[in-house]
PDB file of C-alpha atoms in Angstrom:
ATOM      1  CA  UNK A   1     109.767 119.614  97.385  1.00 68.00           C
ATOM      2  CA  UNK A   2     107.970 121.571  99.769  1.00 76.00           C
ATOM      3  CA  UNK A   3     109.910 124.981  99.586  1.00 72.00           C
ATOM      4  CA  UNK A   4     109.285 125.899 103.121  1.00 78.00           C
ATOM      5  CA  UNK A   5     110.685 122.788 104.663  1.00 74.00           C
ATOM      6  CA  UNK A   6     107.799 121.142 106.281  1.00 76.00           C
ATOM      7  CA  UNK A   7     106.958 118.435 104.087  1.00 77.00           C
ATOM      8  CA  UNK A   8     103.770 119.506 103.193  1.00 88.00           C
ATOM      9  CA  UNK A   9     104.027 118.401  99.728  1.00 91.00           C
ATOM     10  CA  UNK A  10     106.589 117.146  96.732  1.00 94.00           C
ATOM     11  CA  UNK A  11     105.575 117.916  92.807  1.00 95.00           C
ATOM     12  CA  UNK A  12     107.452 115.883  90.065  1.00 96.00           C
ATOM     13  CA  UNK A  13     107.501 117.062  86.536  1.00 97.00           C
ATOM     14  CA  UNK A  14     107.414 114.838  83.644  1.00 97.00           C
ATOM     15  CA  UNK A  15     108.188 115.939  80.045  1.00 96.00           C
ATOM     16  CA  UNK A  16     107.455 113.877  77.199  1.00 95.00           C
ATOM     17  CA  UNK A  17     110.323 114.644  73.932  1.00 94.00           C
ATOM     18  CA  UNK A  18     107.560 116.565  72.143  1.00 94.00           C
ATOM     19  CA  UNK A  19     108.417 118.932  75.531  1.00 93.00           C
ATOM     20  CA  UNK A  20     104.838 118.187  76.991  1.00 95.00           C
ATOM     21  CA  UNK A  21     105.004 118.484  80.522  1.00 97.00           C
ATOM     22  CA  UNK A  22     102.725 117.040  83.876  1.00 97.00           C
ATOM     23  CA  UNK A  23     103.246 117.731  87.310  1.00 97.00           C
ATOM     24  CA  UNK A  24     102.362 115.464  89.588  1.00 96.00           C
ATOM     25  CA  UNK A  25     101.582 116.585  93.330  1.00 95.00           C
ATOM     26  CA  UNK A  26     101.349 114.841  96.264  1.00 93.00           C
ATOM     27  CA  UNK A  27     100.421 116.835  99.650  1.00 91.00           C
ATOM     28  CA  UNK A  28      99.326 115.965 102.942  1.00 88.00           C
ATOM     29  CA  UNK A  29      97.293 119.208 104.233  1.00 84.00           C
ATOM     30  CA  UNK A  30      96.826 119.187 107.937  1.00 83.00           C
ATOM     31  CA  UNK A  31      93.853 118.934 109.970  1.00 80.00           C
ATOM     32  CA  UNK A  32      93.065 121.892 112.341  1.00 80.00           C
ATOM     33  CA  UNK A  33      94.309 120.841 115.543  1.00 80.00           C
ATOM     34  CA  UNK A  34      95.858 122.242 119.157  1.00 81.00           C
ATOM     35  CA  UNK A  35      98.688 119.884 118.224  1.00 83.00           C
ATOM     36  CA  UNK A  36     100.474 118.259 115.525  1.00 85.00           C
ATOM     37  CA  UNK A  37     101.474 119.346 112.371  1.00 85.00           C
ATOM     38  CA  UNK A  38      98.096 122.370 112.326  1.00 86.00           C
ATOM     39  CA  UNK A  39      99.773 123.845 115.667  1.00 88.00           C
ATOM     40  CA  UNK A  40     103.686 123.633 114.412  1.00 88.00           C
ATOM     41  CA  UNK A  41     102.846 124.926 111.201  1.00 88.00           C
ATOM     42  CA  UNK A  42     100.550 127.773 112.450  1.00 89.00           C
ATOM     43  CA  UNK A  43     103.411 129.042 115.273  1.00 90.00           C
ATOM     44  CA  UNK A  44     105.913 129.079 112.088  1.00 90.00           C
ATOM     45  CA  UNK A  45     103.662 131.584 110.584  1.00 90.00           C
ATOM     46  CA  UNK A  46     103.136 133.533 113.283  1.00 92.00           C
ATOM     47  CA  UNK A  47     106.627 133.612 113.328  1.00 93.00           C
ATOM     48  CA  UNK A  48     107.370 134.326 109.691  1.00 92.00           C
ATOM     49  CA  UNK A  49     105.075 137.583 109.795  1.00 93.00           C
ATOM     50  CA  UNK A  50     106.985 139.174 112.834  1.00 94.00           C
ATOM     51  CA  UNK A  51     110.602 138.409 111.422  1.00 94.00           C
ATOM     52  CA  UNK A  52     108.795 139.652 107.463  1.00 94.00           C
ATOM     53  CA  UNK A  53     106.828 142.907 109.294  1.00 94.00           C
ATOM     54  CA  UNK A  54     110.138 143.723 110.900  1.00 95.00           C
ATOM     55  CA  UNK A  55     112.253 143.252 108.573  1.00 95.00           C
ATOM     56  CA  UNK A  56     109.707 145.806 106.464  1.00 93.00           C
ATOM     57  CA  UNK A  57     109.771 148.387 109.310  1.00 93.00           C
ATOM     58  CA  UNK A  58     113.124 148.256 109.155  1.00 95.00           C
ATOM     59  CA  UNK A  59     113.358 149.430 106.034  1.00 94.00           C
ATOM     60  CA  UNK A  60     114.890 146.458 104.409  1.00 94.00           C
ATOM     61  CA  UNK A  61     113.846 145.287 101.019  1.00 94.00           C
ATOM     62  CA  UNK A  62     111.198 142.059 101.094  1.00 94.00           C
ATOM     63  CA  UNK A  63     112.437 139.707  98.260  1.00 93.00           C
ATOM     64  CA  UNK A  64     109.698 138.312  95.847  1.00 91.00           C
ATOM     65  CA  UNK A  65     108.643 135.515  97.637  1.00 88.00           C
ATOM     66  CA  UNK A  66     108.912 137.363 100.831  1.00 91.00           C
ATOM     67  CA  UNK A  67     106.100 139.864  99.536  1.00 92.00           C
ATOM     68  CA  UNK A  68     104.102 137.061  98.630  1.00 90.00           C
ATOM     69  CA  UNK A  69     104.139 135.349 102.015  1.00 90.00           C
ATOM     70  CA  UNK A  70     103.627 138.711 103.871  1.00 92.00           C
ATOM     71  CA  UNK A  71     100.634 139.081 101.496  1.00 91.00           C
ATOM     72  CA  UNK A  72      99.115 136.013 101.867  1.00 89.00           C
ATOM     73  CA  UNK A  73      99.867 136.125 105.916  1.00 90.00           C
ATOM     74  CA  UNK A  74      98.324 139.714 106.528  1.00 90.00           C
ATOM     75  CA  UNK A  75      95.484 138.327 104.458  1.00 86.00           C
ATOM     76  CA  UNK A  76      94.690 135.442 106.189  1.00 77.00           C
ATOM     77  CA  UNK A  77      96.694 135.381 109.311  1.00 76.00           C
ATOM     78  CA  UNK A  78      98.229 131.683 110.191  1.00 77.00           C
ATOM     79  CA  UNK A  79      95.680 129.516 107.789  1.00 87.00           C
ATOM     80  CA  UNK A  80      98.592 125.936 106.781  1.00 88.00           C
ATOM     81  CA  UNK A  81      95.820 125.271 104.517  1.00 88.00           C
ATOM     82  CA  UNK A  82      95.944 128.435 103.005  1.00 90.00           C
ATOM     83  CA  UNK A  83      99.618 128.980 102.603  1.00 89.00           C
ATOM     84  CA  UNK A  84     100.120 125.099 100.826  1.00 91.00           C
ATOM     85  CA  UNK A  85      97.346 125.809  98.520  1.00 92.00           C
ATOM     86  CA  UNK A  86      99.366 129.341  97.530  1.00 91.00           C
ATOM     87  CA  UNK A  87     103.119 127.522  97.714  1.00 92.00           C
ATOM     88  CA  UNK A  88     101.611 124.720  95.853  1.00 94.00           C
ATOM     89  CA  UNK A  89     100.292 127.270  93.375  1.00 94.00           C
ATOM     90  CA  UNK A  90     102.873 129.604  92.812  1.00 93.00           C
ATOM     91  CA  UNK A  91     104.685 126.238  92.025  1.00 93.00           C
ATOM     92  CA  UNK A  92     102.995 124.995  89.661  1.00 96.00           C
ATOM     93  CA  UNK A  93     102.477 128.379  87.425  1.00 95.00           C
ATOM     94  CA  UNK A  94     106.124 128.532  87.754  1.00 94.00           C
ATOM     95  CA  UNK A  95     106.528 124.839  86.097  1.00 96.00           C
ATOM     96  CA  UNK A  96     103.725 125.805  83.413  1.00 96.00           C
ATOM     97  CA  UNK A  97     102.687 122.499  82.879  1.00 97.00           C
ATOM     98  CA  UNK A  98      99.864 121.603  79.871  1.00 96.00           C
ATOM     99  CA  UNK A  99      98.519 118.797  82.844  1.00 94.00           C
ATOM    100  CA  UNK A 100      97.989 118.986  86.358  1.00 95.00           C
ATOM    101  CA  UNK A 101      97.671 115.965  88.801  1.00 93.00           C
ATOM    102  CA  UNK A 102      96.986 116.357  92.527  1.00 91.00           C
ATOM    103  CA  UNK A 103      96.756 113.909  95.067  1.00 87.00           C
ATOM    104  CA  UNK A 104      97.334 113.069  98.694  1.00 86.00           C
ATOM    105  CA  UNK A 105      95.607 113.801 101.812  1.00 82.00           C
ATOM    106  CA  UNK A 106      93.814 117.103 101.141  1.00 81.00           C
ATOM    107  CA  UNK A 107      91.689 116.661 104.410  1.00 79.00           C
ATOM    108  CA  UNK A 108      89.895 119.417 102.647  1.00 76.00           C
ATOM    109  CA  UNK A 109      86.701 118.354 100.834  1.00 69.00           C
ATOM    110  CA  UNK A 110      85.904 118.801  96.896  1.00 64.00           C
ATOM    111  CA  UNK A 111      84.337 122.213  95.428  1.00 63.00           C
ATOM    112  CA  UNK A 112      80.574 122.143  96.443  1.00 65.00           C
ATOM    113  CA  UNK A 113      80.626 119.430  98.502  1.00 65.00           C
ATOM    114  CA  UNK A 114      81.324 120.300 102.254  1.00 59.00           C
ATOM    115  CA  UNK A 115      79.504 117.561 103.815  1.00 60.00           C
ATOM    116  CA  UNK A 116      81.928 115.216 102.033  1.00 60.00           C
ATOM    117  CA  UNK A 117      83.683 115.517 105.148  1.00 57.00           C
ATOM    118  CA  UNK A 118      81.494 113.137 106.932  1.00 56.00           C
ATOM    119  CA  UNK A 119      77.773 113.023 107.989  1.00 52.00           C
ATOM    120  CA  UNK A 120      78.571 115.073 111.192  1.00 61.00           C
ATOM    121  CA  UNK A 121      76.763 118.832 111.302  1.00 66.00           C
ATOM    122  CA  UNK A 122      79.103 120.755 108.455  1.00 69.00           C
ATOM    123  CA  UNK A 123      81.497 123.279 111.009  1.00 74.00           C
ATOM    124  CA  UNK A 124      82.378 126.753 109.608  1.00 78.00           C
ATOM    125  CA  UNK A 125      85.742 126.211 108.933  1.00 80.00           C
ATOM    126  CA  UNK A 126      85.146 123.560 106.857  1.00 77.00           C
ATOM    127  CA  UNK A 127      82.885 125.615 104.689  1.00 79.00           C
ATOM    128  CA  UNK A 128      85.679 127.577 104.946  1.00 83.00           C
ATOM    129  CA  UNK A 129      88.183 125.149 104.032  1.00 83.00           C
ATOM    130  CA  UNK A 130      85.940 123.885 101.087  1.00 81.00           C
ATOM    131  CA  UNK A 131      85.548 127.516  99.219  1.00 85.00           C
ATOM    132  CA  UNK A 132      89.426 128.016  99.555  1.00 87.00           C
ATOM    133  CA  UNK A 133      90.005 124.879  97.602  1.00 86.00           C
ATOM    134  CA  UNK A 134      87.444 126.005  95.378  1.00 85.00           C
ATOM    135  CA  UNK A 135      89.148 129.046  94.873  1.00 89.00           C
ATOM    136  CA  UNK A 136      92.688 127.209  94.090  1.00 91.00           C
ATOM    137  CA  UNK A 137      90.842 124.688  91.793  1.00 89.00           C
ATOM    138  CA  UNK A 138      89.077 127.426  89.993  1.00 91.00           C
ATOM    139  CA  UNK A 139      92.591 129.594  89.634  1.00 93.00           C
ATOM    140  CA  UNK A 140      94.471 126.428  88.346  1.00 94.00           C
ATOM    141  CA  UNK A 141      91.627 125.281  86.324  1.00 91.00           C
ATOM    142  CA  UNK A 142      91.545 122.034  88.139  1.00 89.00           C
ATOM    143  CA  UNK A 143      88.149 119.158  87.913  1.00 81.00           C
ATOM    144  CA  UNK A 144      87.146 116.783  90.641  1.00 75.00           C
ATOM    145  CA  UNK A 145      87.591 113.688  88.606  1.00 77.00           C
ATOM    146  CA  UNK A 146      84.986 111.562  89.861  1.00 75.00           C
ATOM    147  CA  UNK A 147      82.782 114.467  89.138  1.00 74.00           C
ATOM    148  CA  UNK A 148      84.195 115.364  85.967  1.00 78.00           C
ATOM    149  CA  UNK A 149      83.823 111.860  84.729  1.00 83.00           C
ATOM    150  CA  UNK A 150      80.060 112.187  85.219  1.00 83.00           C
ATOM    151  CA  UNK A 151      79.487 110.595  88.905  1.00 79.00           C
ATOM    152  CA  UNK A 152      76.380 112.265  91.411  1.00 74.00           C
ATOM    153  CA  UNK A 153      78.408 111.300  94.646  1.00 70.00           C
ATOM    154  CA  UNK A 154      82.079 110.967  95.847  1.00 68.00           C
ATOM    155  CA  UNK A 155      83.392 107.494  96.762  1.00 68.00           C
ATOM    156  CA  UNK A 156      83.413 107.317 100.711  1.00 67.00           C
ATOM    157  CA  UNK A 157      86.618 106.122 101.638  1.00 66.00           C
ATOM    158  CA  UNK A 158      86.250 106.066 105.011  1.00 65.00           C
ATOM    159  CA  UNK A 159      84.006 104.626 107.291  1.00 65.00           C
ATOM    160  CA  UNK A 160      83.684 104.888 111.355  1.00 65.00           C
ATOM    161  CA  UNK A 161      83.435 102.106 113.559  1.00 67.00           C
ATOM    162  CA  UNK A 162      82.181 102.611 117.574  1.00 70.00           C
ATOM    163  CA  UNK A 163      80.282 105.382 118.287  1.00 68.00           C
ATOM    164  CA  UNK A 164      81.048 106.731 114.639  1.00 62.00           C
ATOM    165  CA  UNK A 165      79.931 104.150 112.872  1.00 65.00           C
ATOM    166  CA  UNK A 166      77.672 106.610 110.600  1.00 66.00           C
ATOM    167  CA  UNK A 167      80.220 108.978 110.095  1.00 63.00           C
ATOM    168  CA  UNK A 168      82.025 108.871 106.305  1.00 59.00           C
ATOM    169  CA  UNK A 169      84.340 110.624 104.772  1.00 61.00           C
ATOM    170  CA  UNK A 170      85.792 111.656 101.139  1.00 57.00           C
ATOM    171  CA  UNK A 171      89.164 113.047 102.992  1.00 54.00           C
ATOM    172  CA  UNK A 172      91.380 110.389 101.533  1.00 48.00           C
ATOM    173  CA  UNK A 173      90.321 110.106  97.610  1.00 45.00           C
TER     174      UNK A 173
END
């Protein structure tokens, strides 16, 4: 489960009696937001790096994982998306599994395709958002599925109604 303690995620692994072995994830990455999970989990950050910088003024000895938090904090301040893709990470390597599966709510859109999100202008931080999962795909040597199995587009699995009735999204693949 998630080792932090917000329920950001749970991976199951699954060996086979030849000792082949599967993770499975399932993660619900937050949506930026003033509120909500995005705010909690960015204020827990912030307040992870204080107690980890002071603790390192002090003199004290960061454990492993401490280091790697600090690290990933001083490099990209209070990012949640950022942190679950690392945690998730460092998981997995640790597991060493032959297969991969990931699934959930990534509200983070596929390699390449930003304007998955929906048909709105594209905003920075999704760009943003987009190359970071890149990034974690790429280190794990993950595939898009519907991609990899030889589709042009993404499925849109959501649709707005009202005044959003053009929007689309990929978010929940």
């Amino acid at each position: 489960t998630d080792n932090r303690g917000l329920g950001r995620y749970v991976i199951t692994q699954m060996v086979g009696t030849n000792g082949c072995s599967t993770v499975v994830v399932s993660w619900y990455i937050p949506t930026r937001s003033l509120t909500g999970a995005w705010a909690y989990q960015t204020e827990m950050m912030a307040k992870w790096r204080k107690e980890l910088e002071l603790k390192k003024l002090e003199g004290r000895e960061l454990e492993f994982e401490e280091q790697r938090t600090l690290a990933v904090l001083e490099e990209d301040g209070a990012d949640p998306k950022v942190l679950l893709l690392r945690d998730v990470e460092w998981e997995v390597r640790r597991l060493k599994p032959e297969f991969i599966i990931i699934g959930g709510d990534a509200n983070t859109t596929p390699p390449e395709l930003a304007m998955a999100r929906s048909s709105k202008v594209v905003k920075a931080e999704d760009v943003q958002d987009t190359e970071r999962m890149a990034e974690f795909a790429e280190r794990l040597g993950l595939a898009e599925p519907y991609r990899w199995l030889g589709h042009e587009e993404v499925p849109k699995t959501w649709r707005g109604r009202g005044q959003r009735m053009k929007e689309w999204s990929w978010i929940d693949y």
